[in-house]
GROMACS .gro file of C-alpha atoms in nm:
model
  493
    1UNK     CA    1  -3.202  12.374   8.776
    2UNK     CA    2  -3.203  11.959   8.731
    3UNK     CA    3  -3.048  11.687   8.807
    4UNK     CA    4  -2.919  11.592   8.450
    5UNK     CA    5  -2.813  12.011   8.344
    6UNK     CA    6  -2.568  12.029   8.670
    7UNK     CA    7  -2.294  11.773   8.492
    8UNK     CA    8  -2.331  11.960   8.187
    9UNK     CA    9  -2.271  12.309   8.352
   10UNK     CA   10  -2.017  12.141   8.520
   11UNK     CA   11  -1.843  12.049   8.212
   12UNK     CA   12  -1.889  12.364   8.034
   13UNK     CA   13  -1.733  12.585   8.393
   14UNK     CA   14  -1.451  12.309   8.352
   15UNK     CA   15  -1.412  12.374   7.964
   16UNK     CA   16  -1.380  12.774   8.045
   17UNK     CA   17  -1.114  12.708   8.316
   18UNK     CA   18  -0.919  12.505   8.054
   19UNK     CA   19  -0.981  12.683   7.754
   20UNK     CA   20  -0.987  13.101   7.909
   21UNK     CA   21  -0.677  13.264   7.841
   22UNK     CA   22  -0.409  13.327   8.145
   23UNK     CA   23  -0.188  13.540   8.001
   24UNK     CA   24  -0.053  13.646   7.652
   25UNK     CA   25   0.284  13.624   7.473
   26UNK     CA   26   0.324  13.887   7.209
   27UNK     CA   27  -0.067  13.804   7.021
   28UNK     CA   28  -0.093  13.463   7.128
   29UNK     CA   29  -0.291  13.364   7.432
   30UNK     CA   30  -0.186  13.110   7.677
   31UNK     CA   31  -0.489  12.898   7.824
   32UNK     CA   32  -0.432  12.627   8.065
   33UNK     CA   33  -0.519  12.371   7.783
   34UNK     CA   34  -0.251  12.455   7.591
   35UNK     CA   35   0.034  12.458   7.855
   36UNK     CA   36  -0.081  12.079   7.896
   37UNK     CA   37  -0.106  12.044   7.537
   38UNK     CA   38   0.234  12.124   7.504
   39UNK     CA   39   0.418  11.939   7.840
   40UNK     CA   40   0.235  11.627   7.645
   41UNK     CA   41   0.393  11.701   7.336
   42UNK     CA   42   0.691  11.802   7.477
   43UNK     CA   43   0.747  11.478   7.665
   44UNK     CA   44   0.620  11.269   7.319
   45UNK     CA   45   0.926  11.488   7.186
   46UNK     CA   46   1.201  11.334   7.457
   47UNK     CA   47   1.039  10.953   7.436
   48UNK     CA   48   1.077  10.969   7.082
   49UNK     CA   49   1.432  11.108   7.061
   50UNK     CA   50   1.552  10.913   7.322
   51UNK     CA   51   1.370  10.566   7.201
   52UNK     CA   52   1.505  10.624   6.850
   53UNK     CA   53   1.897  10.715   6.942
   54UNK     CA   54   1.898  10.444   7.182
   55UNK     CA   55   1.810  10.209   6.900
   56UNK     CA   56   2.043  10.427   6.701
   57UNK     CA   57   2.351  10.367   6.914
   58UNK     CA   58   2.315  10.035   7.017
   59UNK     CA   59   2.169   9.860   6.721
   60UNK     CA   60   2.207   9.985   6.403
   61UNK     CA   61   2.526  10.176   6.467
   62UNK     CA   62   2.703   9.853   6.609
   63UNK     CA   63   2.597   9.643   6.322
   64UNK     CA   64   2.770   9.916   6.044
   65UNK     CA   65   3.120   9.895   6.289
   66UNK     CA   66   3.096  10.249   6.391
   67UNK     CA   67   3.306  10.246   6.709
   68UNK     CA   68   3.210  10.359   7.053
   69UNK     CA   69   3.328  10.731   7.018
   70UNK     CA   70   3.125  10.785   6.698
   71UNK     CA   71   2.828  10.614   6.789
   72UNK     CA   72   2.820  10.879   7.105
   73UNK     CA   73   2.858  11.164   6.929
   74UNK     CA   74   2.602  11.089   6.658
   75UNK     CA   75   2.358  10.983   6.887
   76UNK     CA   76   2.376  11.304   7.089
   77UNK     CA   77   2.377  11.543   6.832
   78UNK     CA   78   2.032  11.365   6.654
   79UNK     CA   79   1.895  11.376   6.982
   80UNK     CA   80   1.906  11.711   7.047
   81UNK     CA   81   1.784  11.777   6.676
   82UNK     CA   82   1.471  11.604   6.681
   83UNK     CA   83   1.472  11.767   7.030
   84UNK     CA   84   1.504  12.100   6.882
   85UNK     CA   85   1.224  12.065   6.603
   86UNK     CA   86   1.055  11.853   6.785
   87UNK     CA   87   1.000  12.161   7.035
   88UNK     CA   88   0.938  12.382   6.740
   89UNK     CA   89   0.657  12.201   6.611
   90UNK     CA   90   0.489  12.098   6.903
   91UNK     CA   91   0.457  12.489   6.989
   92UNK     CA   92   0.316  12.541   6.639
   93UNK     CA   93   0.089  12.219   6.642
   94UNK     CA   94  -0.087  12.457   6.983
   95UNK     CA   95  -0.114  12.768   6.733
   96UNK     CA   96   0.195  12.972   6.845
   97UNK     CA   97   0.340  13.237   6.639
   98UNK     CA   98   0.680  13.168   6.660
   99UNK     CA   99   0.737  13.529   6.499
  100UNK     CA  100   0.586  13.713   6.772
  101UNK     CA  101   0.768  13.477   7.020
  102UNK     CA  102   1.098  13.537   6.898
  103UNK     CA  103   1.014  13.922   6.937
  104UNK     CA  104   0.962  13.884   7.331
  105UNK     CA  105   1.252  13.615   7.327
  106UNK     CA  106   1.481  13.917   7.175
  107UNK     CA  107   1.347  14.155   7.389
  108UNK     CA  108   1.444  13.954   7.701
  109UNK     CA  109   1.763  13.757   7.535
  110UNK     CA  110   1.993  13.992   7.745
  111UNK     CA  111   1.894  13.954   8.034
  112UNK     CA  112   1.874  13.589   8.027
  113UNK     CA  113   2.231  13.588   7.847
  114UNK     CA  114   2.350  13.714   8.141
  115UNK     CA  115   2.196  13.503   8.378
  116UNK     CA  116   2.308  13.177   8.163
  117UNK     CA  117   2.614  13.272   8.051
  118UNK     CA  118   2.812  12.943   8.170
  119UNK     CA  119   2.484  12.703   8.062
  120UNK     CA  120   2.572  12.884   7.738
  121UNK     CA  121   2.923  12.814   7.751
  122UNK     CA  122   2.937  12.436   7.852
  123UNK     CA  123   2.642  12.425   7.525
  124UNK     CA  124   2.918  12.555   7.338
  125UNK     CA  125   3.203  12.380   7.450
  126UNK     CA  126   2.974  12.043   7.401
  127UNK     CA  127   2.880  12.105   7.030
  128UNK     CA  128   3.279  12.159   7.024
  129UNK     CA  129   3.375  11.854   7.196
  130UNK     CA  130   3.107  11.650   6.969
  131UNK     CA  131   3.149  11.814   6.625
  132UNK     CA  132   3.557  11.823   6.615
  133UNK     CA  133   3.570  11.558   6.934
  134UNK     CA  134   3.936  11.615   6.988
  135UNK     CA  135   3.766  11.364   7.331
  136UNK     CA  136   3.542  11.100   7.263
  137UNK     CA  137   3.340  10.775   7.487
  138UNK     CA  138   3.561  10.567   7.551
  139UNK     CA  139   3.914  10.730   7.547
  140UNK     CA  140   4.119  10.744   7.814
  141UNK     CA  141   4.199  11.066   7.890
  142UNK     CA  142   4.428  11.290   8.204
  143UNK     CA  143   4.296  11.596   8.275
  144UNK     CA  144   4.446  11.809   8.580
  145UNK     CA  145   4.553  11.519   8.814
  146UNK     CA  146   4.207  11.308   8.699
  147UNK     CA  147   4.262  10.993   8.514
  148UNK     CA  148   3.981  10.777   8.364
  149UNK     CA  149   3.746  10.662   8.068
  150UNK     CA  150   3.507  10.917   7.934
  151UNK     CA  151   3.166  10.728   7.937
  152UNK     CA  152   2.941  11.019   7.809
  153UNK     CA  153   2.934  11.334   7.654
  154UNK     CA  154   2.632  11.547   7.670
  155UNK     CA  155   2.552  11.946   7.547
  156UNK     CA  156   2.646  12.067   7.897
  157UNK     CA  157   2.926  11.780   8.074
  158UNK     CA  158   3.151  11.538   8.056
  159UNK     CA  159   3.097  11.201   8.283
  160UNK     CA  160   3.484  11.038   8.341
  161UNK     CA  161   3.471  10.728   8.538
  162UNK     CA  162   3.809  10.683   8.741
  163UNK     CA  163   4.023  10.375   8.780
  164UNK     CA  164   3.891  10.329   9.141
  165UNK     CA  165   3.504  10.353   8.926
  166UNK     CA  166   3.403  10.661   9.033
  167UNK     CA  167   3.220  10.928   8.823
  168UNK     CA  168   3.310  11.241   8.788
  169UNK     CA  169   3.127  11.552   8.575
  170UNK     CA  170   3.312  11.771   8.428
  171UNK     CA  171   3.167  12.090   8.253
  172UNK     CA  172   3.246  12.109   7.922
  173UNK     CA  173   3.388  12.461   7.934
  174UNK     CA  174   3.662  12.264   8.136
  175UNK     CA  175   3.712  12.008   7.898
  176UNK     CA  176   3.765  12.272   7.641
  177UNK     CA  177   4.026  12.546   7.794
  178UNK     CA  178   4.222  12.286   8.002
  179UNK     CA  179   4.506  12.091   7.884
  180UNK     CA  180   4.399  11.737   7.872
  181UNK     CA  181   4.599  11.435   7.756
  182UNK     CA  182   4.403  11.220   7.555
  183UNK     CA  183   4.599  10.829   7.572
  184UNK     CA  184   4.391  10.702   7.334
  185UNK     CA  185   4.368  10.968   7.058
  186UNK     CA  186   4.460  10.786   6.704
  187UNK     CA  187   4.591  10.526   6.910
  188UNK     CA  188   4.415  10.280   7.184
  189UNK     CA  189   4.742  10.172   7.302
  190UNK     CA  190   4.897  10.337   7.591
  191UNK     CA  191   5.285  10.370   7.661
  192UNK     CA  192   5.398  10.321   8.047
  193UNK     CA  193   5.753  10.435   8.109
  194UNK     CA  194   5.927  10.310   8.387
  195UNK     CA  195   6.279  10.487   8.555
  196UNK     CA  196   6.570  10.229   8.684
  197UNK     CA  197   6.881  10.321   8.824
  198UNK     CA  198   7.128  10.040   8.891
  199UNK     CA  199   7.463  10.057   9.039
  200UNK     CA  200   7.731  10.163   8.856
  201UNK     CA  201   7.903   9.813   8.818
  202UNK     CA  202   7.619   9.686   8.688
  203UNK     CA  203   7.651   9.493   8.313
  204UNK     CA  204   7.459   9.736   8.100
  205UNK     CA  205   7.368   9.440   7.850
  206UNK     CA  206   7.247   9.193   8.123
  207UNK     CA  207   7.025   9.497   8.248
  208UNK     CA  208   6.901   9.572   7.922
  209UNK     CA  209   6.803   9.134   7.867
  210UNK     CA  210   6.677   9.111   8.252
  211UNK     CA  211   6.432   9.418   8.196
  212UNK     CA  212   6.322   9.260   7.864
  213UNK     CA  213   6.238   8.959   7.981
  214UNK     CA  214   6.031   9.099   8.286
  215UNK     CA  215   5.861   9.297   8.051
  216UNK     CA  216   5.795   8.970   7.788
  217UNK     CA  217   5.661   8.762   8.049
  218UNK     CA  218   5.379   9.059   8.183
  219UNK     CA  219   5.054   8.961   8.101
  220UNK     CA  220   4.949   9.306   8.083
  221UNK     CA  221   5.242   9.416   7.818
  222UNK     CA  222   5.193   9.372   7.470
  223UNK     CA  223   5.426   9.219   7.193
  224UNK     CA  224   5.398   9.461   6.950
  225UNK     CA  225   5.537   9.770   6.998
  226UNK     CA  226   5.799   9.610   7.124
  227UNK     CA  227   5.919   9.671   7.451
  228UNK     CA  228   6.258   9.868   7.462
  229UNK     CA  229   6.487   9.995   7.707
  230UNK     CA  230   6.700  10.314   7.678
  231UNK     CA  231   6.975  10.377   7.865
  232UNK     CA  232   6.921  10.723   7.956
  233UNK     CA  233   7.252  10.870   8.106
  234UNK     CA  234   7.546  10.815   8.375
  235UNK     CA  235   7.415  10.894   8.711
  236UNK     CA  236   7.702  10.995   8.988
  237UNK     CA  237   7.702  10.661   9.145
  238UNK     CA  238   7.464  10.480   8.895
  239UNK     CA  239   7.340  10.388   8.540
  240UNK     CA  240   6.989  10.522   8.459
  241UNK     CA  241   6.794  10.318   8.246
  242UNK     CA  242   6.391  10.350   8.124
  243UNK     CA  243   6.192  10.031   8.013
  244UNK     CA  244   5.931  10.153   7.764
  245UNK     CA  245   5.607   9.862   7.735
  246UNK     CA  246   5.267   9.930   7.542
  247UNK     CA  247   4.959   9.834   7.723
  248UNK     CA  248   4.608   9.810   7.543
  249UNK     CA  249   4.465   9.831   7.902
  250UNK     CA  250   4.476  10.176   7.995
  251UNK     CA  251   4.252  10.165   8.359
  252UNK     CA  252   4.510   9.870   8.467
  253UNK     CA  253   4.845  10.086   8.430
  254UNK     CA  254   4.941  10.097   8.806
  255UNK     CA  255   4.860   9.733   8.836
  256UNK     CA  256   5.059   9.652   8.562
  257UNK     CA  257   5.383   9.920   8.696
  258UNK     CA  258   5.344   9.765   9.028
  259UNK     CA  259   5.383   9.413   8.872
  260UNK     CA  260   5.693   9.518   8.679
  261UNK     CA  261   5.841   9.671   8.969
  262UNK     CA  262   5.811   9.329   9.142
  263UNK     CA  263   5.915   9.150   8.893
  264UNK     CA  264   6.256   9.388   8.880
  265UNK     CA  265   6.336   9.368   9.232
  266UNK     CA  266   6.324   8.999   9.184
  267UNK     CA  267   6.513   8.940   8.922
  268UNK     CA  268   6.784   9.192   8.947
  269UNK     CA  269   6.809   8.997   9.304
  270UNK     CA  270   6.854   8.683   9.141
  271UNK     CA  271   7.138   8.827   8.855
  272UNK     CA  272   7.299   9.010   9.127
  273UNK     CA  273   7.212   9.333   8.981
  274UNK     CA  274   7.272   9.569   9.273
  275UNK     CA  275   7.035   9.930   9.296
  276UNK     CA  276   7.281  10.223   9.395
  277UNK     CA  277   7.252  10.319   9.779
  278UNK     CA  278   7.377  10.684   9.857
  279UNK     CA  279   7.723  10.688  10.064
  280UNK     CA  280   7.742  10.818  10.405
  281UNK     CA  281   8.001  10.941  10.563
  282UNK     CA  282   8.042  10.791  10.923
  283UNK     CA  283   8.296  10.970  11.180
  284UNK     CA  284   8.436  10.749  11.428
  285UNK     CA  285   8.590  10.835  11.769
  286UNK     CA  286   8.861  10.568  11.844
  287UNK     CA  287   8.914  10.422  11.474
  288UNK     CA  288   9.174  10.176  11.603
  289UNK     CA  289   8.938   9.958  11.733
  290UNK     CA  290   8.720   9.928  11.410
  291UNK     CA  291   9.070   9.864  11.236
  292UNK     CA  292   9.168   9.627  11.445
  293UNK     CA  293   8.896   9.470  11.395
  294UNK     CA  294   8.912   9.468  11.061
  295UNK     CA  295   9.212   9.310  11.065
  296UNK     CA  296   9.137   9.003  11.223
  297UNK     CA  297   8.912   8.925  10.998
  298UNK     CA  298   9.112   8.955  10.688
  299UNK     CA  299   9.341   8.706  10.808
  300UNK     CA  300   9.087   8.451  10.870
  301UNK     CA  301   8.950   8.505  10.543
  302UNK     CA  302   9.321   8.453  10.394
  303UNK     CA  303   9.319   8.114  10.595
  304UNK     CA  304   8.982   7.948  10.464
  305UNK     CA  305   9.066   8.081  10.116
  306UNK     CA  306   9.421   7.904  10.129
  307UNK     CA  307   9.222   7.561  10.292
  308UNK     CA  308   8.948   7.592  10.037
  309UNK     CA  309   9.110   7.614   9.739
  310UNK     CA  310   9.405   7.330   9.759
  311UNK     CA  311   9.417   7.257   9.407
  312UNK     CA  312   9.049   7.248   9.334
  313UNK     CA  313   8.876   7.470   9.099
  314UNK     CA  314   8.564   7.746   9.286
  315UNK     CA  315   8.217   7.632   9.199
  316UNK     CA  316   7.990   7.769   9.002
  317UNK     CA  317   7.737   8.030   9.153
  318UNK     CA  318   7.398   7.963   9.082
  319UNK     CA  319   7.428   8.325   8.905
  320UNK     CA  320   7.674   8.222   8.664
  321UNK     CA  321   7.459   7.965   8.597
  322UNK     CA  322   7.170   8.154   8.489
  323UNK     CA  323   7.408   8.395   8.309
  324UNK     CA  324   7.505   8.153   8.073
  325UNK     CA  325   7.176   8.065   7.963
  326UNK     CA  326   7.083   8.409   7.937
  327UNK     CA  327   6.985   8.519   7.605
  328UNK     CA  328   7.293   8.668   7.494
  329UNK     CA  329   7.479   8.362   7.575
  330UNK     CA  330   7.235   8.216   7.344
  331UNK     CA  331   7.300   8.425   7.052
  332UNK     CA  332   7.717   8.413   7.119
  333UNK     CA  333   7.610   8.033   7.028
  334UNK     CA  334   7.446   8.120   6.701
  335UNK     CA  335   7.784   8.097   6.412
  336UNK     CA  336   7.684   8.407   6.226
  337UNK     CA  337   7.702   8.599   6.609
  338UNK     CA  338   7.935   8.438   6.835
  339UNK     CA  339   8.199   8.769   6.763
  340UNK     CA  340   8.004   9.021   6.823
  341UNK     CA  341   8.095   9.247   7.116
  342UNK     CA  342   7.850   9.317   7.431
  343UNK     CA  343   7.715   9.657   7.244
  344UNK     CA  344   7.654   9.487   6.919
  345UNK     CA  345   7.488   9.182   7.105
  346UNK     CA  346   7.211   9.480   7.293
  347UNK     CA  347   7.181   9.637   6.913
  348UNK     CA  348   7.039   9.249   6.842
  349UNK     CA  349   6.877   9.186   7.127
  350UNK     CA  350   6.667   9.545   7.117
  351UNK     CA  351   6.569   9.474   6.756
  352UNK     CA  352   6.456   9.127   6.844
  353UNK     CA  353   6.130   9.045   6.978
  354UNK     CA  354   5.905   8.759   7.137
  355UNK     CA  355   5.668   8.521   7.010
  356UNK     CA  356   5.436   8.269   7.196
  357UNK     CA  357   5.349   7.955   7.066
  358UNK     CA  358   5.052   7.794   7.195
  359UNK     CA  359   5.117   7.391   7.161
  360UNK     CA  360   5.014   7.243   6.773
  361UNK     CA  361   5.057   7.675   6.687
  362UNK     CA  362   5.240   7.681   6.321
  363UNK     CA  363   5.545   7.914   6.345
  364UNK     CA  364   5.529   7.931   5.932
  365UNK     CA  365   5.432   7.658   5.684
  366UNK     CA  366   5.654   7.511   5.334
  367UNK     CA  367   5.623   7.833   5.120
  368UNK     CA  368   5.596   8.071   5.349
  369UNK     CA  369   5.846   8.394   5.296
  370UNK     CA  370   6.154   8.385   5.496
  371UNK     CA  371   6.156   8.691   5.636
  372UNK     CA  372   6.257   8.619   6.014
  373UNK     CA  373   6.553   8.394   6.249
  374UNK     CA  374   6.438   8.205   6.535
  375UNK     CA  375   6.602   8.146   6.903
  376UNK     CA  376   6.372   7.897   7.107
  377UNK     CA  377   6.407   8.027   7.446
  378UNK     CA  378   6.159   7.770   7.608
  379UNK     CA  379   5.930   7.487   7.454
  380UNK     CA  380   6.000   7.315   7.197
  381UNK     CA  381   5.895   7.264   6.813
  382UNK     CA  382   5.894   7.016   6.527
  383UNK     CA  383   6.030   7.047   6.190
  384UNK     CA  384   5.839   6.842   5.906
  385UNK     CA  385   5.732   6.831   5.576
  386UNK     CA  386   5.321   6.884   5.555
  387UNK     CA  387   5.323   6.719   5.192
  388UNK     CA  388   5.394   6.387   5.267
  389UNK     CA  389   5.361   6.423   5.648
  390UNK     CA  390   5.696   6.370   5.699
  391UNK     CA  391   5.905   6.389   6.003
  392UNK     CA  392   6.256   6.574   6.004
  393UNK     CA  393   6.346   6.735   6.390
  394UNK     CA  394   6.282   6.814   6.660
  395UNK     CA  395   6.429   7.150   6.847
  396UNK     CA  396   6.443   7.256   7.203
  397UNK     CA  397   6.522   7.515   7.428
  398UNK     CA  398   6.857   7.704   7.316
  399UNK     CA  399   6.858   7.584   6.933
  400UNK     CA  400   6.791   7.822   6.639
  401UNK     CA  401   6.603   7.813   6.287
  402UNK     CA  402   6.502   8.000   6.008
  403UNK     CA  403   6.834   8.205   5.958
  404UNK     CA  404   6.921   8.090   5.598
  405UNK     CA  405   6.531   8.185   5.453
  406UNK     CA  406   6.611   8.522   5.660
  407UNK     CA  407   6.957   8.576   5.487
  408UNK     CA  408   6.920   8.448   5.175
  409UNK     CA  409   6.543   8.529   5.131
  410UNK     CA  410   6.465   8.205   5.032
  411UNK     CA  411   6.065   8.086   5.070
  412UNK     CA  412   6.043   7.802   5.356
  413UNK     CA  413   6.133   7.444   5.293
  414UNK     CA  414   5.971   7.287   5.583
  415UNK     CA  415   5.698   7.351   5.836
  416UNK     CA  416   5.732   7.436   6.226
  417UNK     CA  417   5.488   7.368   6.463
  418UNK     CA  418   5.512   7.367   6.859
  419UNK     CA  419   5.498   7.067   7.070
  420UNK     CA  420   5.391   7.300   7.392
  421UNK     CA  421   5.399   7.603   7.523
  422UNK     CA  422   5.675   7.737   7.374
  423UNK     CA  423   5.835   8.108   7.335
  424UNK     CA  424   6.113   8.222   7.087
  425UNK     CA  425   6.340   8.533   7.035
  426UNK     CA  426   6.291   8.664   6.675
  427UNK     CA  427   6.493   8.882   6.418
  428UNK     CA  428   6.272   9.013   6.143
  429UNK     CA  429   6.397   9.144   5.803
  430UNK     CA  430   6.368   9.508   5.907
  431UNK     CA  431   6.554   9.373   6.246
  432UNK     CA  432   6.803   9.215   6.074
  433UNK     CA  433   6.903   9.478   5.803
  434UNK     CA  434   6.943   9.760   6.068
  435UNK     CA  435   7.207   9.535   6.232
  436UNK     CA  436   7.356   9.535   5.887
  437UNK     CA  437   7.355   9.885   5.808
  438UNK     CA  438   7.506   9.984   6.130
  439UNK     CA  439   7.748   9.655   6.097
  440UNK     CA  440   7.863   9.656   5.784
  441UNK     CA  441   8.172   9.377   5.844
  442UNK     CA  442   7.901   9.166   5.980
  443UNK     CA  443   7.765   9.082   5.648
  444UNK     CA  444   8.089   8.932   5.527
  445UNK     CA  445   8.165   8.727   5.803
  446UNK     CA  446   7.806   8.601   5.735
  447UNK     CA  447   7.914   8.494   5.394
  448UNK     CA  448   8.196   8.284   5.521
  449UNK     CA  449   7.952   8.145   5.722
  450UNK     CA  450   7.688   8.070   5.524
  451UNK     CA  451   7.912   7.909   5.259
  452UNK     CA  452   8.061   7.656   5.453
  453UNK     CA  453   7.697   7.524   5.400
  454UNK     CA  454   7.764   7.449   5.047
  455UNK     CA  455   7.545   7.133   5.012
  456UNK     CA  456   7.272   7.307   5.122
  457UNK     CA  457   7.358   7.638   4.997
  458UNK     CA  458   7.347   7.486   4.621
  459UNK     CA  459   7.052   7.325   4.698
  460UNK     CA  460   6.895   7.658   4.810
  461UNK     CA  461   7.027   7.847   4.528
  462UNK     CA  462   6.835   7.596   4.304
  463UNK     CA  463   6.519   7.603   4.402
  464UNK     CA  464   6.531   8.030   4.383
  465UNK     CA  465   6.654   7.906   4.041
  466UNK     CA  466   6.341   7.700   3.956
  467UNK     CA  467   6.108   7.962   4.104
  468UNK     CA  468   6.259   8.219   3.866
  469UNK     CA  469   6.384   8.443   4.229
  470UNK     CA  470   6.688   8.508   4.149
  471UNK     CA  471   6.819   8.770   3.873
  472UNK     CA  472   7.089   8.719   3.602
  473UNK     CA  473   7.321   8.989   3.728
  474UNK     CA  474   7.263   8.830   4.065
  475UNK     CA  475   7.297   8.480   3.975
  476UNK     CA  476   7.706   8.321   4.037
  477UNK     CA  477   7.846   8.028   4.028
  478UNK     CA  478   8.064   8.096   4.286
  479UNK     CA  479   7.841   8.036   4.565
  480UNK     CA  480   8.027   8.308   4.779
  481UNK     CA  481   7.974   8.531   4.544
  482UNK     CA  482   7.638   8.446   4.507
  483UNK     CA  483   7.593   8.506   4.877
  484UNK     CA  484   7.752   8.845   4.890
  485UNK     CA  485   7.539   8.959   4.609
  486UNK     CA  486   7.197   8.853   4.764
  487UNK     CA  487   7.276   9.006   5.067
  488UNK     CA  488   7.381   9.292   4.901
  489UNK     CA  489   7.031   9.315   4.722
  490UNK     CA  490   6.822   9.208   5.016
  491UNK     CA  491   6.954   9.442   5.274
  492UNK     CA  492   7.108   9.695   5.082
  493UNK     CA  493   7.466   9.656   5.273
   0.00000   0.00000   0.00000
């Protein structure tokens, strides 16, 4: 045997090792070569499917504006379809007869089914999650005390990232069979409820206003939907309220609630609103000793009061000064609302909302619809005619604007923009209509106040006539009757 023939024989032997039949599956011989080819093809299928679906999810579907949950579902389903088709193609490409393979698989099916029962359940549950989509990637969910954001849904399991950045792998069967609170289902906003108890001598109007001010001041709380305060029930020695706020930052819910609680404690203390305390019965051995002590203190207090009065008025406490500048007091200074009761003022505060303006930001412009009334809580605005660049007035905290445009449905006759960071209390048409519906007699009071401004009223009426916004049945030379008809048409009162 020559030296040149040795490599040839070696190659022949190696080739025989790779091509010789190791075993048979049905009528299909299985060799080492076919196994290697199948492994290489499988790896190619996996790489191609992953690369394609990643491109689809991170680029193409993003450009089409599809949300994260839908992108993930489409990508996962397509990936498994590509893998399934690729596996079938790879098996056929190396000469396997799938019909004979199916016969063998059928024979082993019963035993394999019992062995991979949980895997099959999770697989079917994964398909259900991806197709039915009760939960999708990006949703904020609560499951058996576990709260977090769904980061990935695969065929076997779902990955949830908790608020402390821990990743929890949950079998898909658990996601399907157990009750899940999906805070993001059909609505990405999360509602937070805070229960508050106050002492029974507290003013419900002041409590409502203080809670709403706190809610609007919290950075994580949304202005829309508007925060709400509910008077839940009467306790034994307390009033029970609930503050409802909405946020688009579900992962920060605990931080936001903590911040609100801190603010409630501080502001209640500033406003003189007391929290209830539990009564305790104390039994004294010698009560006459304590009784004599109280009598001495009472005598001393009477002497102090006599010396402090001497014809002088008591000074106003800081709490009283704050109360006078509260929203309820500012609303009472508006001539249309000055006779409202505390209960009616509370309804007015509830239907309103806060609006924040940055410096130089417009509140509205000339000819915009007159659909809201505004009361300036802080900051200042400029009123001017934009068409001729004429300055009319500057308005500051405690002043109001836009009431006639709202009540008579008149387009804005001037533009308003903020001179500095400004917060306004606003009542839109829907909120004002709700108040008038609940208190019809308020409309007559508004009529009497509006007609006091006869000159301005005539100008507004003429503007509406020129714009052909006054119906013949509604028009009236008598301003009182015209305002009544206008209010009835706009607000159905």
